[in-house]
Short mmCIF file of C-alpha atoms in Angstrom, two decimals:
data_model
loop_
_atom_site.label_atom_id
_atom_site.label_comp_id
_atom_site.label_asym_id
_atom_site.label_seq_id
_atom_site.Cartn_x
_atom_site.Cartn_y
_atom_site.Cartn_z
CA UNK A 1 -5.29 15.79 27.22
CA UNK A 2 -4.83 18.41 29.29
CA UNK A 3 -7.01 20.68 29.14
CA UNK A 4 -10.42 18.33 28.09
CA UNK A 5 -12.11 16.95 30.81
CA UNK A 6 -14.35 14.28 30.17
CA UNK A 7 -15.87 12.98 27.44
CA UNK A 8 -18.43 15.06 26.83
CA UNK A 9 -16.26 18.39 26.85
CA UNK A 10 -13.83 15.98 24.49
CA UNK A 11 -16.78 14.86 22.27
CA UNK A 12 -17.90 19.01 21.86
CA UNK A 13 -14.27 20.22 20.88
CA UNK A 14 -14.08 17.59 18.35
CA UNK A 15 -17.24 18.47 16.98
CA UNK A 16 -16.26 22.19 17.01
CA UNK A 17 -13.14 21.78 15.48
CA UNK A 18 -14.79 19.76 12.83
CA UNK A 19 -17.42 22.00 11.51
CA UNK A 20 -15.32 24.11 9.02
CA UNK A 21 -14.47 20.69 7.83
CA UNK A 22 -18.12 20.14 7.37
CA UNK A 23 -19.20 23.04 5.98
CA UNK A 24 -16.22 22.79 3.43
CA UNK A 25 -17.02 19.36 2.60
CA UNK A 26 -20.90 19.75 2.12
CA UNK A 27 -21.81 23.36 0.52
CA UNK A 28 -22.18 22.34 -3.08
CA UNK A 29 -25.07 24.83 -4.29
CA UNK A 30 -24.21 28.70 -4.78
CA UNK A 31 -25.10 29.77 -1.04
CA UNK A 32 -27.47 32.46 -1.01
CA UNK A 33 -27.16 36.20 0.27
CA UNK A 34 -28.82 35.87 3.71
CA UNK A 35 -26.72 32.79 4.39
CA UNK A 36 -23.50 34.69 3.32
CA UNK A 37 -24.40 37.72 5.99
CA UNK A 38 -25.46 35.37 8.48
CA UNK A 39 -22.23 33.20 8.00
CA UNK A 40 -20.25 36.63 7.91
CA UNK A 41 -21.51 37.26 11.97
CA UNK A 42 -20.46 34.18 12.72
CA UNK A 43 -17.39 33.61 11.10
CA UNK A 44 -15.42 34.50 13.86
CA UNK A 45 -17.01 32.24 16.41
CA UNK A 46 -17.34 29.57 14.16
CA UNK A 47 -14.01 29.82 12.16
CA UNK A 48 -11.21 32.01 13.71
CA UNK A 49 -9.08 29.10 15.36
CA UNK A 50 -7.22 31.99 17.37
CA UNK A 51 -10.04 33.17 19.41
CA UNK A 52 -9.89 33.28 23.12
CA UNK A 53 -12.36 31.43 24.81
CA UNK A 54 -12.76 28.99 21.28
CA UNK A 55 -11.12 26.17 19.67
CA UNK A 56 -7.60 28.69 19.90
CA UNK A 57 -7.86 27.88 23.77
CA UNK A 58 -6.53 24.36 22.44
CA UNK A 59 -2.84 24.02 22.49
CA UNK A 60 -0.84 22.56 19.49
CA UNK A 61 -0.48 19.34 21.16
CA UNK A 62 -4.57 19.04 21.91
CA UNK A 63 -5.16 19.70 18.23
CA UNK A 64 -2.61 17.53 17.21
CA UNK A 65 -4.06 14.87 19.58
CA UNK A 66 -7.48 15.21 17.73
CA UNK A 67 -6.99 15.61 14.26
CA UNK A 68 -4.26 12.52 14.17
CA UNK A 69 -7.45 10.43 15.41
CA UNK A 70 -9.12 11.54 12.38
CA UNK A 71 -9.24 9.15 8.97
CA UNK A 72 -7.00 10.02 6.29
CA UNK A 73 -9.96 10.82 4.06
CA UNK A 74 -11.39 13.54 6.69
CA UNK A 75 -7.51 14.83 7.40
CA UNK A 76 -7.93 15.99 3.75
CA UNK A 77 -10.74 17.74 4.06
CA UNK A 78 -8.90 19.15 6.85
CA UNK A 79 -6.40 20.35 4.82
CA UNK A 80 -8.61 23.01 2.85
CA UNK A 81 -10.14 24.40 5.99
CA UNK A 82 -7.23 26.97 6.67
CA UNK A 83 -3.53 27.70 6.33
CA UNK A 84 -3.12 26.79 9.98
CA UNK A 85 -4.61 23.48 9.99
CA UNK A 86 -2.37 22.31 6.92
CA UNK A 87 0.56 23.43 8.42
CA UNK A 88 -0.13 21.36 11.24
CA UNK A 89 -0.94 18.44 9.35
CA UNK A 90 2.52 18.74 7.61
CA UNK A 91 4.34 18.68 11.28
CA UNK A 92 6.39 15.67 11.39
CA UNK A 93 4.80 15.28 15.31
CA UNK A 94 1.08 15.11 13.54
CA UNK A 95 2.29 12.79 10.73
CA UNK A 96 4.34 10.30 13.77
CA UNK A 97 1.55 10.31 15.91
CA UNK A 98 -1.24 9.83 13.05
CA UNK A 99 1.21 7.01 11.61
CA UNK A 100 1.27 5.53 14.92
CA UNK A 101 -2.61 5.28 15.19
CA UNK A 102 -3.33 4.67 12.18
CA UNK A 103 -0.83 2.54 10.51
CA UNK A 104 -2.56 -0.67 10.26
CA UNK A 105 -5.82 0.52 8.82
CA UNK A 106 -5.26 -0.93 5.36
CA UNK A 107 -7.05 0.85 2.65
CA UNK A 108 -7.76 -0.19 -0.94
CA UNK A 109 -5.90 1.98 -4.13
CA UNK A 110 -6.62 1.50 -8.22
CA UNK A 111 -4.73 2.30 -10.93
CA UNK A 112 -6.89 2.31 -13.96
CA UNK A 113 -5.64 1.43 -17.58
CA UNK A 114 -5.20 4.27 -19.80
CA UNK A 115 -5.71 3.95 -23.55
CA UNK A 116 -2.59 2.03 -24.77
CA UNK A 117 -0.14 2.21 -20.90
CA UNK A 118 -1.19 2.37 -17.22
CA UNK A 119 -2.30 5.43 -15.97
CA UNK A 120 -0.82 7.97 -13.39
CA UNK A 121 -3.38 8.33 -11.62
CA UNK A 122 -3.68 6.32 -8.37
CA UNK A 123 -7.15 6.50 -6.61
CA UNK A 124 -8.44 5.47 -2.84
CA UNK A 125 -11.13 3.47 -2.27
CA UNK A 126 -13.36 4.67 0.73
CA UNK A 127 -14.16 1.30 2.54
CA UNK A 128 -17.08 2.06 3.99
CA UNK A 129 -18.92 3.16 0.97
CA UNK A 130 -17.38 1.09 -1.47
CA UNK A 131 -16.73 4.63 -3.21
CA UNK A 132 -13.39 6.48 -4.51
CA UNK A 133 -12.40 9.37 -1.71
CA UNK A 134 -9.39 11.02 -3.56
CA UNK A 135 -6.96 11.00 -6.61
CA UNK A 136 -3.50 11.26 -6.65
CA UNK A 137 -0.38 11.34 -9.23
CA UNK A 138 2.27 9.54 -9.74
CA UNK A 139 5.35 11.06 -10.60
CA UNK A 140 6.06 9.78 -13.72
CA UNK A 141 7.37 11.55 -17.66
CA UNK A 142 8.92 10.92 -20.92
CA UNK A 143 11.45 9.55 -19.24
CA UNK A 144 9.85 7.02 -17.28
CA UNK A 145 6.83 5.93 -19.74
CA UNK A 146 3.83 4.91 -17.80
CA UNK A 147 3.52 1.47 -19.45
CA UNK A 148 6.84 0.52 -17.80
CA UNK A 149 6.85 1.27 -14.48
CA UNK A 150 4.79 -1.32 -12.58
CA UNK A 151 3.79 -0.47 -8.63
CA UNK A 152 5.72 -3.27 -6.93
CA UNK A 153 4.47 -2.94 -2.76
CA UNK A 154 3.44 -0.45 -0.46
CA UNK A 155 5.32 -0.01 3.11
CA UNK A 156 4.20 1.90 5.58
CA UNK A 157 1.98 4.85 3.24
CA UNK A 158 4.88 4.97 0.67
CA UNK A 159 4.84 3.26 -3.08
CA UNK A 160 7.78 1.25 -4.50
CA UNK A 161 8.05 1.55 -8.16
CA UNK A 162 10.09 -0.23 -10.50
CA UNK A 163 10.61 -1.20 -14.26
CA UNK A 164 8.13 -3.73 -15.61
CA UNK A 165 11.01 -5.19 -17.72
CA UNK A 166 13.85 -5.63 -16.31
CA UNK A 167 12.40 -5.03 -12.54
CA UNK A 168 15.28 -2.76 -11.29
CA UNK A 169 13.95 -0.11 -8.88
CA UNK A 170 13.36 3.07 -10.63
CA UNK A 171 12.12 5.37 -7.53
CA UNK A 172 10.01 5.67 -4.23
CA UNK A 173 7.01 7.98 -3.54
CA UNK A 174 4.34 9.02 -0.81
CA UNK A 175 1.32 10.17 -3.17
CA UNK A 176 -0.30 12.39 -0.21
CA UNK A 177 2.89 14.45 0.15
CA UNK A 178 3.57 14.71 -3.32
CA UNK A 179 7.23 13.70 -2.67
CA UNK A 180 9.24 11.10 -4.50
CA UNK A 181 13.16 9.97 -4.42
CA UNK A 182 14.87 8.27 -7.63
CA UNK A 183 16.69 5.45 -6.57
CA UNK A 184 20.27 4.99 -7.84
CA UNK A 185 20.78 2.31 -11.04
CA UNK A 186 23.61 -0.30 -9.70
CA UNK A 187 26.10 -1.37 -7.15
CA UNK A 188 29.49 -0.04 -8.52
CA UNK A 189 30.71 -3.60 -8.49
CA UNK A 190 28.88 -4.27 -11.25
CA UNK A 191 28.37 -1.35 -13.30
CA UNK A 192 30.09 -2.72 -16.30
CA UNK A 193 28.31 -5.84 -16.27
CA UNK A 194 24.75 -6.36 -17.81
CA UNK A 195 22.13 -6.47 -15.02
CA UNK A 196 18.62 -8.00 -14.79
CA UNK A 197 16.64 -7.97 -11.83
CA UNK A 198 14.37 -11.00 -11.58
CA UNK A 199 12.75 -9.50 -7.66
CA UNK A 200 13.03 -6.50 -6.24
CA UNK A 201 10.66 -4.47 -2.75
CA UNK A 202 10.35 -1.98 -0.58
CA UNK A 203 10.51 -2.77 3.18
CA UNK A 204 10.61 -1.13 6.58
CA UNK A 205 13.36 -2.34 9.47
CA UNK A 206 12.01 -1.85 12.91
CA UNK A 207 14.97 -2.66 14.23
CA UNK A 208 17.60 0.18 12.34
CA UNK A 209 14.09 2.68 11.74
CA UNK A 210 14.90 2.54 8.10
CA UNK A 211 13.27 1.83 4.94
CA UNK A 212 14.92 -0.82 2.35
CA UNK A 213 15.40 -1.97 -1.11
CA UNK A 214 15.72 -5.16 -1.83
CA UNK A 215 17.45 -6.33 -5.39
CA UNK A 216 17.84 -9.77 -6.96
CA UNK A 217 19.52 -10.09 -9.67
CA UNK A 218 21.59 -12.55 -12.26
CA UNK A 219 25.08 -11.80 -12.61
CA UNK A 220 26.48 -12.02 -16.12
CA UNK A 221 22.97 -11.59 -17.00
CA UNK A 222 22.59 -12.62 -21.22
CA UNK A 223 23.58 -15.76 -21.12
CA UNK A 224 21.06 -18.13 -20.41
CA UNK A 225 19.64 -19.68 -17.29
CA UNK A 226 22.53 -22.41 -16.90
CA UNK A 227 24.79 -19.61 -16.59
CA UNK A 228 23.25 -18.80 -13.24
CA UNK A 229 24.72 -22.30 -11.93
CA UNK A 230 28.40 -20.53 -12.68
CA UNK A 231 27.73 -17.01 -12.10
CA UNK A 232 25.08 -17.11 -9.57
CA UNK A 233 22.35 -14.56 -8.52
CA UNK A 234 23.03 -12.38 -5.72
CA UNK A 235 21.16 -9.75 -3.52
CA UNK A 236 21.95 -6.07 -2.56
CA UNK A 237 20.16 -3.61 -0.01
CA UNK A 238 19.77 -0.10 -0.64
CA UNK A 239 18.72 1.99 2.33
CA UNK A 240 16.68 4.87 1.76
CA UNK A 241 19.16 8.25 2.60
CA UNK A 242 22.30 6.35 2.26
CA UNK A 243 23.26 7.31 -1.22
CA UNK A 244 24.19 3.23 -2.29
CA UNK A 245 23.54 -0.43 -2.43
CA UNK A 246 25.68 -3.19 -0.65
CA UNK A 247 25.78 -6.84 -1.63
CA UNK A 248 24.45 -9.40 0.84
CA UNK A 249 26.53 -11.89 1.41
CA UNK A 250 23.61 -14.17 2.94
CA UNK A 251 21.82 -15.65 -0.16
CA UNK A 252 19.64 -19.18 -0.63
CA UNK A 253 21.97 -21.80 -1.85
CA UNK A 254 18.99 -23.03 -3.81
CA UNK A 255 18.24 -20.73 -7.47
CA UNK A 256 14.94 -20.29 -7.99
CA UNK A 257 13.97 -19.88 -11.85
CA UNK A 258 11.18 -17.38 -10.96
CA UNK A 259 10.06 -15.29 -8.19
CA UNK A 260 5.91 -14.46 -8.10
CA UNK A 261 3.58 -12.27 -5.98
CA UNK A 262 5.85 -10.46 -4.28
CA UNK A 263 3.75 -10.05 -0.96
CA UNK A 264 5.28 -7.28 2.09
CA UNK A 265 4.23 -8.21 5.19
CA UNK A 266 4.85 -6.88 8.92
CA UNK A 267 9.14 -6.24 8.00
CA UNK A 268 9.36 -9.40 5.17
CA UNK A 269 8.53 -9.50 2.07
CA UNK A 270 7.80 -12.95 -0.11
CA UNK A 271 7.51 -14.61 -3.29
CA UNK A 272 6.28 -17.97 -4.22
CA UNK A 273 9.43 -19.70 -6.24
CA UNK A 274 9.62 -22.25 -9.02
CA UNK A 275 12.88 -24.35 -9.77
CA UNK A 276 12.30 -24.83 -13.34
CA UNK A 277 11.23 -22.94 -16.11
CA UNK A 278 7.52 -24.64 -16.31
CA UNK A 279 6.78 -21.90 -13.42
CA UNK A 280 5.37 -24.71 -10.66
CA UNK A 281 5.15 -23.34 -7.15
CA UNK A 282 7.65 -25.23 -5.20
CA UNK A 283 8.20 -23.30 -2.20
CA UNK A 284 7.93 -19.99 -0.56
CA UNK A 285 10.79 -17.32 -0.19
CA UNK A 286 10.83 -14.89 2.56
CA UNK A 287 13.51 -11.92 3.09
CA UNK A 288 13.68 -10.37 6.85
CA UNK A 289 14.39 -6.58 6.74
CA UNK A 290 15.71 -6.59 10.21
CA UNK A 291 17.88 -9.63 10.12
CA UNK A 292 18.39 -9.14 6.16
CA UNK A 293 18.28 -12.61 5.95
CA UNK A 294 16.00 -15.26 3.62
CA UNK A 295 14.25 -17.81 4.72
CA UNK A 296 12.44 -20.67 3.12
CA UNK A 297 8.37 -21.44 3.65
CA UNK A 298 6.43 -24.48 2.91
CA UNK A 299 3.61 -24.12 0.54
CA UNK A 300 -0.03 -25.18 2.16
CA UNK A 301 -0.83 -29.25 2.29
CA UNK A 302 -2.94 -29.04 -0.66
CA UNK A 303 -3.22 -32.11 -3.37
CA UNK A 304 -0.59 -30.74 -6.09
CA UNK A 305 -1.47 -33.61 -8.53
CA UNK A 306 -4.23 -31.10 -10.25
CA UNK A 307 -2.01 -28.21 -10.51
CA UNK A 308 -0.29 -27.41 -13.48
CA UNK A 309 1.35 -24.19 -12.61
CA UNK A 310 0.96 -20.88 -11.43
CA UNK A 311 -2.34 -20.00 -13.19
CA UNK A 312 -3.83 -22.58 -10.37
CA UNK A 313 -2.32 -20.42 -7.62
CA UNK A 314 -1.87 -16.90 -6.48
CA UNK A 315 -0.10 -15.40 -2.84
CA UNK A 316 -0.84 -11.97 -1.63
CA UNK A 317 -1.86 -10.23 1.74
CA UNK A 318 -5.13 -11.20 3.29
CA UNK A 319 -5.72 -9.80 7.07
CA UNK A 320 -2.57 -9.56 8.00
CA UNK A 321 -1.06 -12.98 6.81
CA UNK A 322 0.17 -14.06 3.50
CA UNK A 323 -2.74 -16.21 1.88
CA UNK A 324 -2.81 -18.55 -0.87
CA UNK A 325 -5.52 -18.95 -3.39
CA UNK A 326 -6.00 -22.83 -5.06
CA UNK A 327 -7.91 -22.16 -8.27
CA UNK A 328 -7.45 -25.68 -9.15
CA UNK A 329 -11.24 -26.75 -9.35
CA UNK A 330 -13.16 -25.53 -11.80
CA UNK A 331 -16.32 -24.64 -9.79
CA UNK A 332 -14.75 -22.51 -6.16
CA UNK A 333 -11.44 -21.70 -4.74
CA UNK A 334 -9.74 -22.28 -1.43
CA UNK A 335 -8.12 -19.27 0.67
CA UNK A 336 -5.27 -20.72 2.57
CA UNK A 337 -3.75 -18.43 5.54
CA UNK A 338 -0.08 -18.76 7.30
CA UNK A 339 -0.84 -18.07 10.91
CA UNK A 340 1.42 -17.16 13.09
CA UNK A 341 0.88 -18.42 16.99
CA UNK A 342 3.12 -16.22 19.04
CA UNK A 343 5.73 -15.83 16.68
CA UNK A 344 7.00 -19.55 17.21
CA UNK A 345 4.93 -21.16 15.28
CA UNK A 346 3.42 -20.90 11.57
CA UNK A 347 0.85 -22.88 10.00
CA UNK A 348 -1.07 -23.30 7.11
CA UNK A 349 -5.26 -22.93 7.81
CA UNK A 350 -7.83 -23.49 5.20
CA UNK A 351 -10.52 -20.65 6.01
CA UNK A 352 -12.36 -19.81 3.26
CA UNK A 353 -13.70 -21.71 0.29
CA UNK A 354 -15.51 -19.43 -2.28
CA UNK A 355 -17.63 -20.37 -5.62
CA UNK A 356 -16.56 -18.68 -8.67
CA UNK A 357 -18.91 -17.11 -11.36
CA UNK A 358 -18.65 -17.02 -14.76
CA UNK A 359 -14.93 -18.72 -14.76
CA UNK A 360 -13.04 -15.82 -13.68
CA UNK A 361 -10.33 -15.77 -11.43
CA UNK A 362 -10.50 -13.51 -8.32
CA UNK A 363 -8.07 -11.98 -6.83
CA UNK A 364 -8.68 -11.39 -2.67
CA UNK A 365 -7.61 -7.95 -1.52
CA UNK A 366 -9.20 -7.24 1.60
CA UNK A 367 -11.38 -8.79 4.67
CA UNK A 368 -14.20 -5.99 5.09
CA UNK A 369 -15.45 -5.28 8.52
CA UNK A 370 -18.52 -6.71 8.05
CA UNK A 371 -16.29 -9.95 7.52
CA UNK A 372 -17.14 -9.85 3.48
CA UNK A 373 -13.79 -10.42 1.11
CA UNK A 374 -13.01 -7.53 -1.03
CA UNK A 375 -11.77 -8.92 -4.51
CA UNK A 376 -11.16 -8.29 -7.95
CA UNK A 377 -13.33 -10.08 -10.71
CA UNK A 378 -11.35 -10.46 -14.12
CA UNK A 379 -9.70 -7.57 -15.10
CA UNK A 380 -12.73 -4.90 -14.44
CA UNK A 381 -15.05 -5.38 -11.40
CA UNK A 382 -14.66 -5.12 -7.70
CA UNK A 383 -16.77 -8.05 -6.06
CA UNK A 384 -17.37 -8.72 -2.30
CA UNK A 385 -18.23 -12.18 -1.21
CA UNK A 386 -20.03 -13.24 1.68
CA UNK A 387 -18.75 -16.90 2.44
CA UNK A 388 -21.57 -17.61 5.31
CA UNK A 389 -24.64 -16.93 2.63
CA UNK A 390 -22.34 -17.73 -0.42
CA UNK A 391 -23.72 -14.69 -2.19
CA UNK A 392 -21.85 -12.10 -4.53
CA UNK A 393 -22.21 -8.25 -4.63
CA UNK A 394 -20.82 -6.67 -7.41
CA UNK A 395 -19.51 -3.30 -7.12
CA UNK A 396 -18.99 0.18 -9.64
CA UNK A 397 -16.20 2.08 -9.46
CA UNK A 398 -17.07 5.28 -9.84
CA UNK A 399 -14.88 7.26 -12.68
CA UNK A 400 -13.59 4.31 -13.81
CA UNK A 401 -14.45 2.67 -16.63
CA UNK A 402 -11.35 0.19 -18.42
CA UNK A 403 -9.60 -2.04 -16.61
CA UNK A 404 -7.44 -1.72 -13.13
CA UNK A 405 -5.21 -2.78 -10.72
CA UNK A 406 -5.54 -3.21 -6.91
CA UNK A 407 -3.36 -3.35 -3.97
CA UNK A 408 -3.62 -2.63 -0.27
CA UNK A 409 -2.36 1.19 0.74
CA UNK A 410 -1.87 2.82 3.94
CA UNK A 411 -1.96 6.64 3.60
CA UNK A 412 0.59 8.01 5.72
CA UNK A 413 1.29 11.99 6.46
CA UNK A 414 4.97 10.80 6.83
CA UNK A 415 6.90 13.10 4.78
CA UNK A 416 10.31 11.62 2.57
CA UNK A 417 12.05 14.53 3.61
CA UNK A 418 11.72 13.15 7.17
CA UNK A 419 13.43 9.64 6.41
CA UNK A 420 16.13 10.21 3.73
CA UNK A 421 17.08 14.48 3.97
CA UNK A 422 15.96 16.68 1.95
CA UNK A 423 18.57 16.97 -0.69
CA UNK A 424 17.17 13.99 -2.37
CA UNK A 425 13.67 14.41 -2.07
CA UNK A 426 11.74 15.89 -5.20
CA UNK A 427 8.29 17.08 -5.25
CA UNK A 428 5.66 16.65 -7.73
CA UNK A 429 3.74 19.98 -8.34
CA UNK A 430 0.07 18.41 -8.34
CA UNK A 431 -2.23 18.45 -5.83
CA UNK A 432 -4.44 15.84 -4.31
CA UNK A 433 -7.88 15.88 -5.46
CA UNK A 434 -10.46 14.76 -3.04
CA UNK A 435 -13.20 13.47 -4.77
#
């Protein structure tokens, strides 16, 4: 930066910039009338951003420079401090440059089960702590009821939501900005034919800079699965800002009766595929957002005589490959990873092997820094395991108490308005809570 030199002049503008943060994070009893006078004298020295001489002697870029090297749980605090400080966190250059920083530091987010549908409310789980850090709402009414609108993926800090039906995308969000775009029904090819989506996600091309839908669907849809063999399923793209969906003229030549786990990854996005209707995993799917292309992937060299079908086996995300869990013994599970060794090659490696308790299947979320595995336990408890010692720490969620979902987030300060124009960008009068 150019005006901090050194590290220690760096490390005392950081911590003077942070203190309002601090005091507006920890002052939680009624502050007495000596501390208010005191605080009064030095409010200016302490507060007023502006001053010559202070933390105003900081140009926009330096402050920038700092706060985007801030987590997104201390960048809201941040945003209560002053008017100035949220403006700045809503500049497109702060958001970029945070992104850019920040943008693989995966973070954990529940939706709890209200009483009868899913809940609005999404909620972040500070890592560290184990502990929620702040609440926010999805943008969802009588129109769209709660229990039928499933989150499908996350790309890049925004949330793809879709119908838990009939799968067809219903809209995309960012829950920190508060902004969300509806996403158009159909391709006009088809609009008087009967649609049903079987797969649908959200990706990002890093080739074009721009985010993508992804539909499959049946064509000619109500007429049973041996229809498919005459009418076929097909694919279209809609890009976020362009107003429509193409068709893809690329598809599999092979029809796979179901798609599972969708799992986005680093620009593709995956299910594991059965051919018949008994809902066996027989191979891997994989759709390239750059190349907009699929691609087929082997499933891991494990024994399939004991598996029956897809309650032995679950895909998702697990540090930064697509993982496969084999619950087909009745007493621990294997974690199989794809690794990828320079981008030429991809294979299969059996890493972890964990013991289950109580009969419940797990579902892996996250590898903690402390190399634990975040999971889920059943329906209702957060679990990390510790695979050298074999040992189990259960977990409570704080302010929730039914069941929930989990997925892997990464809060962005990206705003829609920035990707797709603002003439299609709503936004949802609620604010973020920090908890």
């Amino acid at each position: 930066m150019s005006r901090l030199h050194g590290v220690g002049q760096y490390k005392s503008d950081v911590k003077a910039l942070l203190q309002p943060c601090y005091l507006a994070s920890t002052m939680t009893r009624k502050p007495s009338k000596a501390f208010l006078f005191a605080k009064e004298r030095r409010s200016k020295k302490r507060r007023n951003i502006s001053r010559p001489g202070g933390i105003g002697k900081l140009s926009k870029n330096d402050l920038i420079n700092i706060l985007s090297r801030l987590t997104a749980k201390t960048i809201l605090t941040c945003c209560s401090v002053c008017k100035s400080w949220r403006t700045l966190i809503s500049d497109p250059e702060f958001a970029n440059r945070h992104f850019e920083r920040d943008h693989d530091q995966e973070e954990v987010v529940l939706r709890p089960d209200g009483p009868g549908s899913l809940s609005r409310t999404l909620i972040l789980i500070d890592l560290d702590r184990l502990k929620p850090y702040a609440q926010f709402s999805l943008p969802l009414n009588d129109q769209l009821p709660f229990s039928g609108i499933e989150v499908v993926n996350s790309c890049n800090g925004l949330l793809y939501l879709s119908s838990y039906l009939d799968k067809n995308p219903v809209l995309v969000c960012n829950p920190i900005t508060r902004e969300y775009i509806n996403i158009p029904a159909t391709h006009t090819d088809h609009q008087q034919e009967r649609l049903q989506a079987v797969a649908s996600g959200l990706g990002f091309s890093l080739k074009s800079n721009q985010y993508k839908l992804l539909r499959i669907f049946d064509v000619g849809y109500g007429h049973g699965f041996d229809n498919l063999r005459s009418h076929g399923r097909q694919a279209e793209i809609y890009t976020l800002g362009k107003g429509s969906w193409r068709v893809i003229d690329q598809f599999p030549p092979r029809i796979p009766h179901s798609f599972l786990f969708g799992t986005y990854l680093k620009g593709t996005i995956s299910w594991a595929c059965a051919n018949d209707i008994n809902d066996k995993f027989d191979f891997i799917i994989s759709f390239n957002f750059d190349k907009e292309q699929f691609e087929f992937v082997s499933l891991p060299p494990y024994s399939a005589a004991n598996h029956k079908g897809i309650s032995d086996l679950r895909m998702q995300g697990l540090g930064g490959c697509i993982s496969v869990c084999d619950f087909s013994c009745a007493e621990y599970f294997d974690i199989w990873l794809l690794k990828d060794f320079g981008g030429k090659k991809k294979i299969w490696s059996k890493d972890y092997r964990i013991h289950m308790l109580h009969g419940k299947v797990h579902q892996p979320i996250r590898i903690l820094n402390n190399e634990e595995i975040l999971m889920i336990q059943g329906l209702n408890a957060m679990v990390s395991y510790n695979h050298l010692r074999m040992k189990l720490r259960r977990h409570k969620i704080c302010g929730i108490q039914s069941h929930f979902g989990a997925s892997i987030h990464i809060p962005s300060f990206v705003s829609l308005k920035d990707i797709v124009g603002g003439d299609e960008v709503e936004v949802l009068i609620v604010k973020v809570k920090c908890m």
